[in-house]
PDB file of C-alpha atoms and ligand atoms in Angstrom:
ATOM      1  CA  MET D   1     -53.949   2.690 -20.660  1.00 86.00           C
ATOM      2  CA  ILE D   2     -53.481   0.984 -17.280  1.00 97.00           C
ATOM      3  CA  ARG D   3     -55.160   3.460 -14.970  1.00 97.00           C
ATOM      4  CA  LYS D   4     -55.366   1.481 -11.761  1.00 98.00           C
ATOM      5  CA  CYS D   5     -52.885  -0.234  -9.523  1.00 98.00           C
ATOM      6  CA  LEU D   6     -53.841  -2.612  -6.727  1.00 98.00           C
ATOM      7  CA  PHE D   7     -51.806  -2.977  -3.557  1.00 98.00           C
ATOM      8  CA  PRO D   8     -52.599  -6.070  -1.498  1.00 97.00           C
ATOM      9  CA  ALA D   9     -51.631  -4.852   1.973  1.00 94.00           C
ATOM     10  CA  ALA D  10     -53.545  -6.947   4.457  1.00 89.00           C
ATOM     11  CA  GLY D  11     -50.753  -9.379   5.457  1.00 86.00           C
ATOM     12  CA  TYR D  12     -49.354  -9.559   8.974  1.00 86.00           C
ATOM     13  CA  GLY D  13     -45.615  -9.138   8.324  1.00 85.00           C
ATOM     14  CA  THR D  14     -44.739 -11.687  10.983  1.00 90.00           C
ATOM     15  CA  ARG D  15     -41.094 -11.764   9.914  1.00 92.00           C
ATOM     16  CA  PHE D  16     -40.751  -8.242  11.286  1.00 94.00           C
ATOM     17  CA  LEU D  17     -42.345  -8.799  14.691  1.00 95.00           C
ATOM     18  CA  PRO D  18     -42.358  -7.051  17.088  1.00 95.00           C
ATOM     19  CA  ALA D  19     -42.002  -3.995  14.772  1.00 93.00           C
ATOM     20  CA  THR D  20     -45.169  -4.990  12.925  1.00 92.00           C
ATOM     21  CA  LYS D  21     -47.295  -5.739  15.991  1.00 93.00           C
ATOM     22  CA  ALA D  22     -49.105  -2.403  15.829  1.00 92.00           C
ATOM     23  CA  MET D  23     -47.653  -1.008  12.583  1.00 93.00           C
ATOM     24  CA  PRO D  24     -48.369  -2.283   9.054  1.00 95.00           C
ATOM     25  CA  LYS D  25     -45.334  -3.865   7.391  1.00 95.00           C
ATOM     26  CA  GLU D  26     -46.019  -1.652   4.369  1.00 96.00           C
ATOM     27  CA  MET D  27     -45.218   1.370   6.567  1.00 96.00           C
ATOM     28  CA  LEU D  28     -41.704   0.183   7.444  1.00 96.00           C
ATOM     29  CA  PRO D  29     -39.380   2.889   6.128  1.00 97.00           C
ATOM     30  CA  ILE D  30     -36.418   2.612   3.825  1.00 97.00           C
ATOM     31  CA  LEU D  31     -34.644   5.795   4.917  1.00 95.00           C
ATOM     32  CA  THR D  32     -37.476   8.321   5.317  1.00 93.00           C
ATOM     33  CA  LYS D  33     -40.151   6.808   3.081  1.00 96.00           C
ATOM     34  CA  PRO D  34     -42.450   3.897   3.897  1.00 97.00           C
ATOM     35  CA  LEU D  35     -42.254   0.908   1.553  1.00 97.00           C
ATOM     36  CA  ILE D  36     -45.758   1.471   0.191  1.00 97.00           C
ATOM     37  CA  GLN D  37     -44.875   5.035  -0.811  1.00 97.00           C
ATOM     38  CA  TYR D  38     -42.111   3.725  -3.084  1.00 97.00           C
ATOM     39  CA  GLY D  39     -44.703   1.392  -4.611  1.00 98.00           C
ATOM     40  CA  VAL D  40     -47.211   4.190  -5.199  1.00 98.00           C
ATOM     41  CA  GLU D  41     -44.477   6.338  -6.774  1.00 97.00           C
ATOM     42  CA  GLU D  42     -43.681   3.466  -9.138  1.00 98.00           C
ATOM     43  CA  ALA D  43     -47.382   3.093 -10.004  1.00 98.00           C
ATOM     44  CA  LEU D  44     -47.786   6.811 -10.711  1.00 97.00           C
ATOM     45  CA  GLU D  45     -44.682   6.811 -12.897  1.00 97.00           C
ATOM     46  CA  ALA D  46     -46.316   3.978 -14.868  1.00 97.00           C
ATOM     47  CA  GLY D  47     -49.396   6.177 -15.416  1.00 97.00           C
ATOM     48  CA  CYS D  48     -51.653   4.696 -12.710  1.00 98.00           C
ATOM     49  CA  GLN D  49     -53.364   7.516 -10.873  1.00 97.00           C
ATOM     50  CA  ASN D  50     -55.984   5.319  -9.261  1.00 98.00           C
ATOM     51  CA  ILE D  51     -54.436   3.585  -6.303  1.00 98.00           C
ATOM     52  CA  ALA D  52     -56.516   0.754  -4.860  1.00 98.00           C
ATOM     53  CA  ILE D  53     -55.368  -0.676  -1.547  1.00 97.00           C
ATOM     54  CA  VAL D  54     -56.615  -3.887   0.035  1.00 97.00           C
ATOM     55  CA  THR D  55     -56.105  -3.386   3.744  1.00 95.00           C
ATOM     56  CA  GLY D  56     -57.084  -5.224   6.889  1.00 90.00           C
ATOM     57  CA  ARG D  57     -57.286  -4.733  10.602  1.00 87.00           C
ATOM     58  CA  GLY D  58     -54.534  -2.530  12.049  1.00 85.00           C
ATOM     59  CA  LYS D  59     -53.677  -0.887   8.733  1.00 90.00           C
ATOM     60  CA  ARG D  60     -55.292   2.495   9.213  1.00 91.00           C
ATOM     61  CA  SER D  61     -51.978   4.370   9.201  1.00 94.00           C
ATOM     62  CA  ILE D  62     -51.684   3.591   5.470  1.00 96.00           C
ATOM     63  CA  GLU D  63     -54.818   5.671   4.839  1.00 95.00           C
ATOM     64  CA  ASP D  64     -53.520   8.467   7.054  1.00 95.00           C
ATOM     65  CA  HIS D  65     -50.197   8.472   5.219  1.00 95.00           C
ATOM     66  CA  PHE D  66     -51.880   9.189   1.886  1.00 96.00           C
ATOM     67  CA  ASP D  67     -54.003  11.980   3.323  1.00 92.00           C
ATOM     68  CA  ILE D  68     -53.377  15.520   4.536  1.00 88.00           C
ATOM     69  CA  ASN D  69     -52.289  16.024   8.161  1.00 89.00           C
ATOM     70  CA  TYR D  70     -53.537  19.582   8.705  1.00 87.00           C
ATOM     71  CA  GLU D  71     -52.048  20.095  12.137  1.00 90.00           C
ATOM     72  CA  LEU D  72     -48.552  18.941  11.166  1.00 90.00           C
ATOM     73  CA  GLU D  73     -48.615  20.776   7.851  1.00 86.00           C
ATOM     74  CA  HIS D  74     -49.764  23.966   9.528  1.00 88.00           C
ATOM     75  CA  GLN D  75     -46.927  23.674  12.068  1.00 89.00           C
ATOM     76  CA  ILE D  76     -44.145  23.294   9.511  1.00 91.00           C
ATOM     77  CA  ASN D  77     -45.625  25.592   6.881  1.00 87.00           C
ATOM     78  CA  GLY D  78     -42.963  28.035   5.688  1.00 89.00           C
ATOM     79  CA  THR D  79     -40.105  26.305   7.569  1.00 91.00           C
ATOM     80  CA  SER D  80     -37.194  24.403   6.034  1.00 88.00           C
ATOM     81  CA  LYS D  81     -38.913  21.131   7.063  1.00 89.00           C
ATOM     82  CA  GLU D  82     -41.699  21.661   4.558  1.00 88.00           C
ATOM     83  CA  ALA D  83     -39.550  20.225   1.767  1.00 87.00           C
ATOM     84  CA  LEU D  84     -39.587  16.860   3.549  1.00 88.00           C
ATOM     85  CA  LEU D  85     -43.288  16.504   2.751  1.00 87.00           C
ATOM     86  CA  GLN D  86     -42.852  17.255  -0.943  1.00 87.00           C
ATOM     87  CA  SER D  87     -42.738  13.636  -2.149  1.00 89.00           C
ATOM     88  CA  ILE D  88     -45.929  12.622  -0.343  1.00 91.00           C
ATOM     89  CA  ARG D  89     -47.727  15.837  -1.367  1.00 89.00           C
ATOM     90  CA  THR D  90     -46.977  15.044  -4.996  1.00 91.00           C
ATOM     91  CA  LEU D  91     -48.717  11.695  -4.557  1.00 94.00           C
ATOM     92  CA  THR D  92     -51.744  13.001  -2.679  1.00 93.00           C
ATOM     93  CA  ASN D  93     -52.189  15.720  -5.322  1.00 93.00           C
ATOM     94  CA  SER D  94     -51.772  13.382  -8.296  1.00 95.00           C
ATOM     95  CA  CYS D  95     -53.503  10.163  -7.243  1.00 96.00           C
ATOM     96  CA  SER D  96     -56.858   9.090  -5.916  1.00 97.00           C
ATOM     97  CA  PHE D  97     -56.813   6.437  -3.206  1.00 97.00           C
ATOM     98  CA  SER D  98     -59.504   3.891  -2.523  1.00 97.00           C
ATOM     99  CA  TYR D  99     -59.555   1.158   0.077  1.00 97.00           C
ATOM    100  CA  THR D 100     -61.309  -2.054   0.822  1.00 97.00           C
ATOM    101  CA  ARG D 101     -60.754  -4.485   3.653  1.00 95.00           C
ATOM    102  CA  GLN D 102     -59.883  -8.144   3.439  1.00 93.00           C
ATOM    103  CA  ASN D 103     -61.308  -9.616   6.608  1.00 88.00           C
ATOM    104  CA  GLU D 104     -59.857 -13.103   6.290  1.00 89.00           C
ATOM    105  CA  MET D 105     -56.347 -14.003   5.103  1.00 88.00           C
ATOM    106  CA  ARG D 106     -56.907 -16.570   2.365  1.00 93.00           C
ATOM    107  CA  GLY D 107     -53.891 -15.869   0.157  1.00 94.00           C
ATOM    108  CA  LEU D 108     -52.707 -13.413  -2.477  1.00 96.00           C
ATOM    109  CA  GLY D 109     -55.308 -14.590  -5.001  1.00 98.00           C
ATOM    110  CA  HIS D 110     -58.066 -13.929  -2.477  1.00 97.00           C
ATOM    111  CA  ALA D 111     -56.600 -10.484  -1.684  1.00 97.00           C
ATOM    112  CA  ILE D 112     -56.628  -9.598  -5.394  1.00 98.00           C
ATOM    113  CA  LEU D 113     -60.211 -10.842  -5.760  1.00 98.00           C
ATOM    114  CA  THR D 114     -61.163  -8.681  -2.762  1.00 97.00           C
ATOM    115  CA  GLY D 115     -59.843  -5.707  -4.757  1.00 97.00           C
ATOM    116  CA  GLU D 116     -62.280  -6.333  -7.639  1.00 98.00           C
ATOM    117  CA  THR D 117     -64.717  -3.852  -6.151  1.00 98.00           C
ATOM    118  CA  LEU D 118     -62.071  -1.116  -6.563  1.00 98.00           C
ATOM    119  CA  ILE D 119     -60.837  -2.202 -10.008  1.00 98.00           C
ATOM    120  CA  GLY D 120     -63.970  -3.167 -11.939  1.00 97.00           C
ATOM    121  CA  CYS D 121     -63.606  -4.470 -15.461  1.00 97.00           C
ATOM    122  CA  GLU D 122     -60.310  -3.141 -16.774  1.00 98.00           C
ATOM    123  CA  PRO D 123     -56.673  -4.272 -16.882  1.00 98.00           C
ATOM    124  CA  PHE D 124     -54.711  -3.234 -13.801  1.00 98.00           C
ATOM    125  CA  GLY D 125     -51.285  -3.323 -12.187  1.00 98.00           C
ATOM    126  CA  VAL D 126     -50.502  -5.114  -8.933  1.00 98.00           C
ATOM    127  CA  ILE D 127     -47.610  -4.114  -6.701  1.00 98.00           C
ATOM    128  CA  LEU D 128     -46.533  -6.054  -3.625  1.00 98.00           C
ATOM    129  CA  ALA D 129     -44.944  -3.256  -1.629  1.00 97.00           C
ATOM    130  CA  ASP D 130     -42.460  -5.465   0.194  1.00 96.00           C
ATOM    131  CA  ASP D 131     -40.788  -6.253  -3.132  1.00 97.00           C
ATOM    132  CA  LEU D 132     -39.053  -2.901  -3.515  1.00 98.00           C
ATOM    133  CA  CYS D 133     -37.810  -2.275  -7.048  1.00 97.00           C
ATOM    134  CA  SER D 134     -35.353   0.364  -8.109  1.00 95.00           C
ATOM    135  CA  ASN D 135     -33.971   1.335 -11.468  1.00 94.00           C
ATOM    136  CA  PRO D 136     -32.153   4.617 -10.838  1.00 88.00           C
ATOM    137  CA  ASN D 137     -32.331   7.150 -13.669  1.00 84.00           C
ATOM    138  CA  ALA D 138     -34.408   4.852 -15.869  1.00 92.00           C
ATOM    139  CA  GLN D 139     -37.948   3.538 -16.068  1.00 96.00           C
ATOM    140  CA  GLY D 140     -39.479   1.786 -13.081  1.00 97.00           C
ATOM    141  CA  VAL D 141     -40.519  -1.855 -13.361  1.00 98.00           C
ATOM    142  CA  LEU D 142     -44.287  -1.281 -13.650  1.00 98.00           C
ATOM    143  CA  ALA D 143     -43.740   1.355 -16.371  1.00 98.00           C
ATOM    144  CA  GLN D 144     -41.631  -1.174 -18.295  1.00 98.00           C
ATOM    145  CA  MET D 145     -44.466  -3.690 -17.992  1.00 98.00           C
ATOM    146  CA  VAL D 146     -47.082  -1.165 -19.131  1.00 98.00           C
ATOM    147  CA  ASN D 147     -45.026  -0.624 -22.291  1.00 97.00           C
ATOM    148  CA  LEU D 148     -45.057  -4.349 -22.926  1.00 98.00           C
ATOM    149  CA  TYR D 149     -48.811  -4.483 -22.259  1.00 98.00           C
ATOM    150  CA  LYS D 150     -49.350  -1.886 -24.991  1.00 97.00           C
ATOM    151  CA  LYS D 151     -47.844  -4.358 -27.447  1.00 97.00           C
ATOM    152  CA  TYR D 152     -49.381  -7.661 -26.257  1.00 97.00           C
ATOM    153  CA  HIS D 153     -52.598  -6.813 -24.329  1.00 97.00           C
ATOM    154  CA  CYS D 154     -52.401  -9.755 -21.949  1.00 98.00           C
ATOM    155  CA  SER D 155     -51.424 -10.521 -18.353  1.00 98.00           C
ATOM    156  CA  ILE D 156     -47.745 -10.024 -17.510  1.00 98.00           C
ATOM    157  CA  VAL D 157     -45.676 -11.147 -14.520  1.00 98.00           C
ATOM    158  CA  ALA D 158     -42.249  -9.718 -13.693  1.00 98.00           C
ATOM    159  CA  ILE D 159     -39.574 -12.372 -13.219  1.00 98.00           C
ATOM    160  CA  GLU D 160     -35.945 -12.725 -12.231  1.00 98.00           C
ATOM    161  CA  SER D 161     -33.535 -15.661 -11.982  1.00 97.00           C
ATOM    162  CA  VAL D 162     -33.043 -16.949  -8.461  1.00 96.00           C
ATOM    163  CA  GLN D 163     -30.678 -19.478  -6.930  1.00 95.00           C
ATOM    164  CA  PRO D 164     -32.034 -23.035  -7.364  1.00 95.00           C
ATOM    165  CA  ASN D 165     -32.383 -23.469  -3.597  1.00 94.00           C
ATOM    166  CA  ASP D 166     -34.626 -20.375  -3.434  1.00 95.00           C
ATOM    167  CA  VAL D 167     -37.259 -21.591  -5.929  1.00 97.00           C
ATOM    168  CA  ASP D 168     -39.520 -22.764  -3.087  1.00 96.00           C
ATOM    169  CA  LYS D 169     -40.068 -19.130  -2.018  1.00 95.00           C
ATOM    170  CA  TYR D 170     -41.660 -17.990  -5.286  1.00 97.00           C
ATOM    171  CA  GLY D 171     -44.059 -18.688  -8.096  1.00 98.00           C
ATOM    172  CA  ILE D 172     -41.881 -20.256 -10.806  1.00 98.00           C
ATOM    173  CA  ILE D 173     -42.605 -20.066 -14.516  1.00 98.00           C
ATOM    174  CA  GLU D 174     -41.778 -22.100 -17.586  1.00 97.00           C
ATOM    175  CA  GLY D 175     -42.060 -20.518 -20.992  1.00 97.00           C
ATOM    176  CA  SER D 176     -40.704 -19.949 -24.466  1.00 97.00           C
ATOM    177  CA  LEU D 177     -38.680 -16.875 -25.294  1.00 97.00           C
ATOM    178  CA  ILE D 178     -40.564 -14.640 -27.743  1.00 97.00           C
ATOM    179  CA  GLU D 179     -38.322 -11.571 -27.618  1.00 96.00           C
ATOM    180  CA  GLU D 180     -35.380 -10.506 -25.513  1.00 95.00           C
ATOM    181  CA  GLY D 181     -36.363 -10.833 -21.847  1.00 96.00           C
ATOM    182  CA  VAL D 182     -39.964 -11.830 -22.666  1.00 98.00           C
ATOM    183  CA  TYR D 183     -41.388 -15.363 -22.320  1.00 98.00           C
ATOM    184  CA  ARG D 184     -44.787 -16.711 -23.227  1.00 98.00           C
ATOM    185  CA  VAL D 185     -45.675 -18.694 -20.125  1.00 98.00           C
ATOM    186  CA  THR D 186     -46.580 -22.352 -20.644  1.00 98.00           C
ATOM    187  CA  ASN D 187     -46.561 -23.460 -17.014  1.00 97.00           C
ATOM    188  CA  MET D 188     -46.304 -21.926 -13.583  1.00 97.00           C
ATOM    189  CA  VAL D 189     -46.052 -23.485 -10.125  1.00 97.00           C
ATOM    190  CA  GLU D 190     -46.404 -21.815  -6.741  1.00 97.00           C
ATOM    191  CA  LYS D 191     -43.396 -22.401  -4.470  1.00 97.00           C
ATOM    192  CA  PRO D 192     -42.252 -25.755  -5.921  1.00 97.00           C
ATOM    193  CA  SER D 193     -39.574 -27.891  -4.336  1.00 96.00           C
ATOM    194  CA  ILE D 194     -36.235 -27.737  -6.113  1.00 95.00           C
ATOM    195  CA  ASP D 195     -36.853 -31.030  -7.958  1.00 95.00           C
ATOM    196  CA  GLN D 196     -40.360 -29.990  -9.090  1.00 94.00           C
ATOM    197  CA  ALA D 197     -39.387 -26.507 -10.296  1.00 96.00           C
ATOM    198  CA  PRO D 198     -39.738 -26.078 -14.068  1.00 96.00           C
ATOM    199  CA  SER D 199     -36.985 -23.399 -14.083  1.00 96.00           C
ATOM    200  CA  ASN D 200     -35.344 -20.886 -11.774  1.00 97.00           C
ATOM    201  CA  LEU D 201     -37.340 -17.946 -13.168  1.00 98.00           C
ATOM    202  CA  ALA D 202     -39.212 -16.522 -10.189  1.00 98.00           C
ATOM    203  CA  ILE D 203     -42.211 -14.204 -10.165  1.00 98.00           C
ATOM    204  CA  ILE D 204     -41.613 -11.046  -8.183  1.00 98.00           C
ATOM    205  CA  GLY D 205     -44.288  -8.736  -6.809  1.00 98.00           C
ATOM    206  CA  ARG D 206     -45.279  -6.932 -10.016  1.00 98.00           C
ATOM    207  CA  TYR D 207     -48.171  -8.012 -12.207  1.00 98.00           C
ATOM    208  CA  ILE D 208     -50.387  -6.643 -14.917  1.00 98.00           C
ATOM    209  CA  LEU D 209     -53.640  -8.573 -14.934  1.00 98.00           C
ATOM    210  CA  THR D 210     -56.523  -8.600 -17.365  1.00 98.00           C
ATOM    211  CA  PRO D 211     -59.890  -8.435 -15.591  1.00 98.00           C
ATOM    212  CA  ASP D 212     -61.005 -11.962 -16.559  1.00 98.00           C
ATOM    213  CA  ILE D 213     -58.647 -12.990 -13.739  1.00 98.00           C
ATOM    214  CA  PHE D 214     -61.475 -12.190 -11.279  1.00 98.00           C
ATOM    215  CA  ASP D 215     -63.815 -14.828 -12.736  1.00 98.00           C
ATOM    216  CA  ILE D 216     -60.968 -17.338 -12.650  1.00 98.00           C
ATOM    217  CA  LEU D 217     -60.099 -16.446  -9.041  1.00 98.00           C
ATOM    218  CA  ARG D 218     -63.722 -16.941  -8.008  1.00 98.00           C
ATOM    219  CA  VAL D 219     -63.447 -20.628  -8.890  1.00 98.00           C
ATOM    220  CA  THR D 220     -59.771 -21.193  -8.010  1.00 97.00           C
ATOM    221  CA  LYS D 221     -59.443 -23.860  -5.322  1.00 97.00           C
ATOM    222  CA  PRO D 222     -57.052 -23.344  -2.426  1.00 96.00           C
ATOM    223  CA  GLY D 223     -53.559 -24.437  -3.516  1.00 96.00           C
ATOM    224  CA  LYS D 224     -50.130 -24.244  -1.869  1.00 95.00           C
ATOM    225  CA  GLY D 225     -50.452 -23.673   1.880  1.00 94.00           C
ATOM    226  CA  GLY D 226     -54.265 -23.991   1.648  1.00 96.00           C
ATOM    227  CA  GLU D 227     -54.414 -20.473   0.165  1.00 96.00           C
ATOM    228  CA  ILE D 228     -55.983 -19.128  -3.029  1.00 97.00           C
ATOM    229  CA  GLN D 229     -52.954 -18.494  -5.193  1.00 98.00           C
ATOM    230  CA  ILE D 230     -52.733 -15.905  -7.974  1.00 98.00           C
ATOM    231  CA  THR D 231     -50.175 -18.233  -9.617  1.00 98.00           C
ATOM    232  CA  ASP D 232     -52.861 -20.951 -10.001  1.00 98.00           C
ATOM    233  CA  ALA D 233     -55.348 -18.472 -11.499  1.00 98.00           C
ATOM    234  CA  LEU D 234     -52.715 -17.151 -13.911  1.00 98.00           C
ATOM    235  CA  LEU D 235     -51.986 -20.716 -15.024  1.00 98.00           C
ATOM    236  CA  GLU D 236     -55.550 -20.855 -16.398  1.00 98.00           C
ATOM    237  CA  GLN D 237     -54.833 -17.759 -18.520  1.00 98.00           C
ATOM    238  CA  ALA D 238     -51.429 -19.182 -19.484  1.00 98.00           C
ATOM    239  CA  LYS D 239     -53.093 -22.334 -20.859  1.00 97.00           C
ATOM    240  CA  LYS D 240     -54.716 -20.024 -23.442  1.00 96.00           C
ATOM    241  CA  GLY D 241     -51.346 -18.422 -24.222  1.00 96.00           C
ATOM    242  CA  SER D 242     -52.280 -15.146 -22.568  1.00 97.00           C
ATOM    243  CA  VAL D 243     -49.589 -14.692 -19.919  1.00 98.00           C
ATOM    244  CA  LEU D 244     -46.149 -13.212 -20.507  1.00 98.00           C
ATOM    245  CA  ALA D 245     -43.208 -13.216 -18.125  1.00 98.00           C
ATOM    246  CA  TYR D 246     -40.892 -10.248 -18.311  1.00 98.00           C
ATOM    247  CA  GLN D 247     -37.291 -10.135 -17.106  1.00 98.00           C
ATOM    248  CA  PHE D 248     -37.280  -6.552 -15.869  1.00 97.00           C
ATOM    249  CA  GLN D 249     -34.474  -3.980 -15.870  1.00 96.00           C
ATOM    250  CA  GLY D 250     -33.485  -2.906 -12.373  1.00 96.00           C
ATOM    251  CA  LYS D 251     -32.990  -4.395  -8.960  1.00 97.00           C
ATOM    252  CA  ARG D 252     -35.481  -5.973  -6.593  1.00 98.00           C
ATOM    253  CA  TYR D 253     -35.096  -6.087  -2.825  1.00 98.00           C
ATOM    254  CA  ASP D 254     -37.117  -8.572  -0.811  1.00 96.00           C
ATOM    255  CA  CYS D 255     -38.019  -6.170   1.966  1.00 96.00           C
ATOM    256  CA  GLY D 256     -40.197  -8.836   3.539  1.00 94.00           C
ATOM    257  CA  SER D 257     -36.913 -10.346   4.766  1.00 94.00           C
ATOM    258  CA  ILE D 258     -34.422  -8.748   7.141  1.00 95.00           C
ATOM    259  CA  ASP D 259     -31.520  -9.288   4.697  1.00 96.00           C
ATOM    260  CA  GLY D 260     -33.306  -7.634   1.770  1.00 97.00           C
ATOM    261  CA  TYR D 261     -34.535  -4.814   3.967  1.00 97.00           C
ATOM    262  CA  VAL D 262     -31.050  -4.014   5.264  1.00 98.00           C
ATOM    263  CA  GLN D 263     -29.562  -4.263   1.755  1.00 98.00           C
ATOM    264  CA  ALA D 264     -32.196  -1.853   0.391  1.00 98.00           C
ATOM    265  CA  THR D 265     -31.554   0.564   3.237  1.00 97.00           C
ATOM    266  CA  MET D 266     -27.810   0.563   2.550  1.00 97.00           C
ATOM    267  CA  ASP D 267     -28.135   0.887  -1.231  1.00 96.00           C
ATOM    268  CA  PHE D 268     -30.725   3.678  -1.000  1.00 95.00           C
ATOM    269  CA  TYR D 269     -28.572   5.467   1.564  1.00 96.00           C
ATOM    270  CA  HIS D 270     -25.529   5.386  -0.716  1.00 93.00           C
ATOM    271  CA  LEU D 271     -27.597   6.468  -3.688  1.00 89.00           C
ATOM    272  CA  THR D 272     -29.083   9.419  -1.806  1.00 85.00           C
ATOM    273  CA  SER D 273     -25.753  10.578  -0.405  1.00 82.00           C
ATOM    274  CA  LYS D 274     -24.263  10.446  -3.919  1.00 74.00           C
ATOM    275  CA  GLN D 275     -27.200  12.506  -5.258  1.00 74.00           C
ATOM    276  CA  ASN D 276     -26.775  15.071  -2.453  1.00 69.00           C
ATOM    277  CA  LEU D 277     -23.071  15.404  -3.235  1.00 60.00           C
ATOM    278  CA  SER D 278     -23.539  15.945  -6.960  1.00 56.00           C
TER     279      SER D 278
HETATM  280  C1  G1P W   1     -46.245 -14.134  -3.540  1.00 54.14           C
HETATM  281  C2  G1P W   1     -46.667 -15.033  -4.715  1.00 54.14           C
HETATM  282  C3  G1P W   1     -45.445 -15.681  -5.350  1.00 54.14           C
HETATM  283  C4  G1P W   1     -44.459 -14.618  -5.769  1.00 54.14           C
HETATM  284  C5  G1P W   1     -44.104 -13.707  -4.563  1.00 54.14           C
HETATM  285  C6  G1P W   1     -43.258 -12.525  -4.992  1.00 54.14           C
HETATM  286  O1  G1P W   1     -45.728 -14.949  -2.517  1.00 54.14           O
HETATM  287  O2  G1P W   1     -47.577 -16.018  -4.224  1.00 54.14           O
HETATM  288  O3  G1P W   1     -45.841 -16.427  -6.481  1.00 54.14           O
HETATM  289  O4  G1P W   1     -43.295 -15.231  -6.274  1.00 54.14           O
HETATM  290  O5  G1P W   1     -45.289 -13.174  -3.952  1.00 54.14           O
HETATM  291  O6  G1P W   1     -42.836 -11.778  -3.888  1.00 54.14           O
HETATM  292  P1  G1P W   1     -45.515 -14.416  -1.006  1.00 54.14           P
HETATM  293  O7  G1P W   1     -44.167 -13.753  -0.994  1.00 54.14           O
HETATM  294  O8  G1P W   1     -46.640 -13.481  -0.720  1.00 54.14           O
HETATM  295  O9  G1P W   1     -45.543 -15.647  -0.155  1.00 54.14           O
END
């Protein structure tokens, strides 16, 4: 039902300099897998086999990652190392990948609009790869949202409660509870100050968007930070009652920050060593 998932991946990742000087932030690994691979796995689990990536200058290694490396694969063919490529082979065999470049950084809304050429006129998922989500032994966050989409057929943002002094890092929603963990959004504000925030329910990097968002984005004026914000475009849909906010099951790591990145690395390490022991 949702066949395509868009990955805005043109940002600079300045918080991880110098690591991200010549390497895309989406390629930073948590253990042995790059962040964007976790995102693509989550998209595939949700039924999205069309992976659309908005890249930019210096991001070519993302394309190489989701392609075959004949020389390497020939070298390790038939050795014990071959198993290490299994997870990425599953993705390259199951998904199609398409790319477009964003040549100016004008915000997340602009990045999503740049992806229109890959998405066309159908509802689609959006994953921000530096928000790494895990829900061990249960459904991933995007799959949970796709289930909700099947019932409501409108745009959906994933949310979680944050500390009041962190509201200025996120899009914040206000809404009325319509079923457990699901709000109909009545207002949303991009990175408000603590006294302007309508709640402490923060949008994390998972969205399902209906395609009318593109027409809205085309006329959305630059907002917070002078950038075209997806939050502002979604507010236009919300005014018509067509945006839900979903308190997802699972854990999110802000891998765009050093703290979140280290926490994810430790948790994934412990999880993997437990799985290897059992
Ligand atoms: C973007 C969105 C923001 C959202 C956040 C989730 O901000 O603009 O509304 O809460 O992603 O990670 P960014 O982190 O790109 O500044």
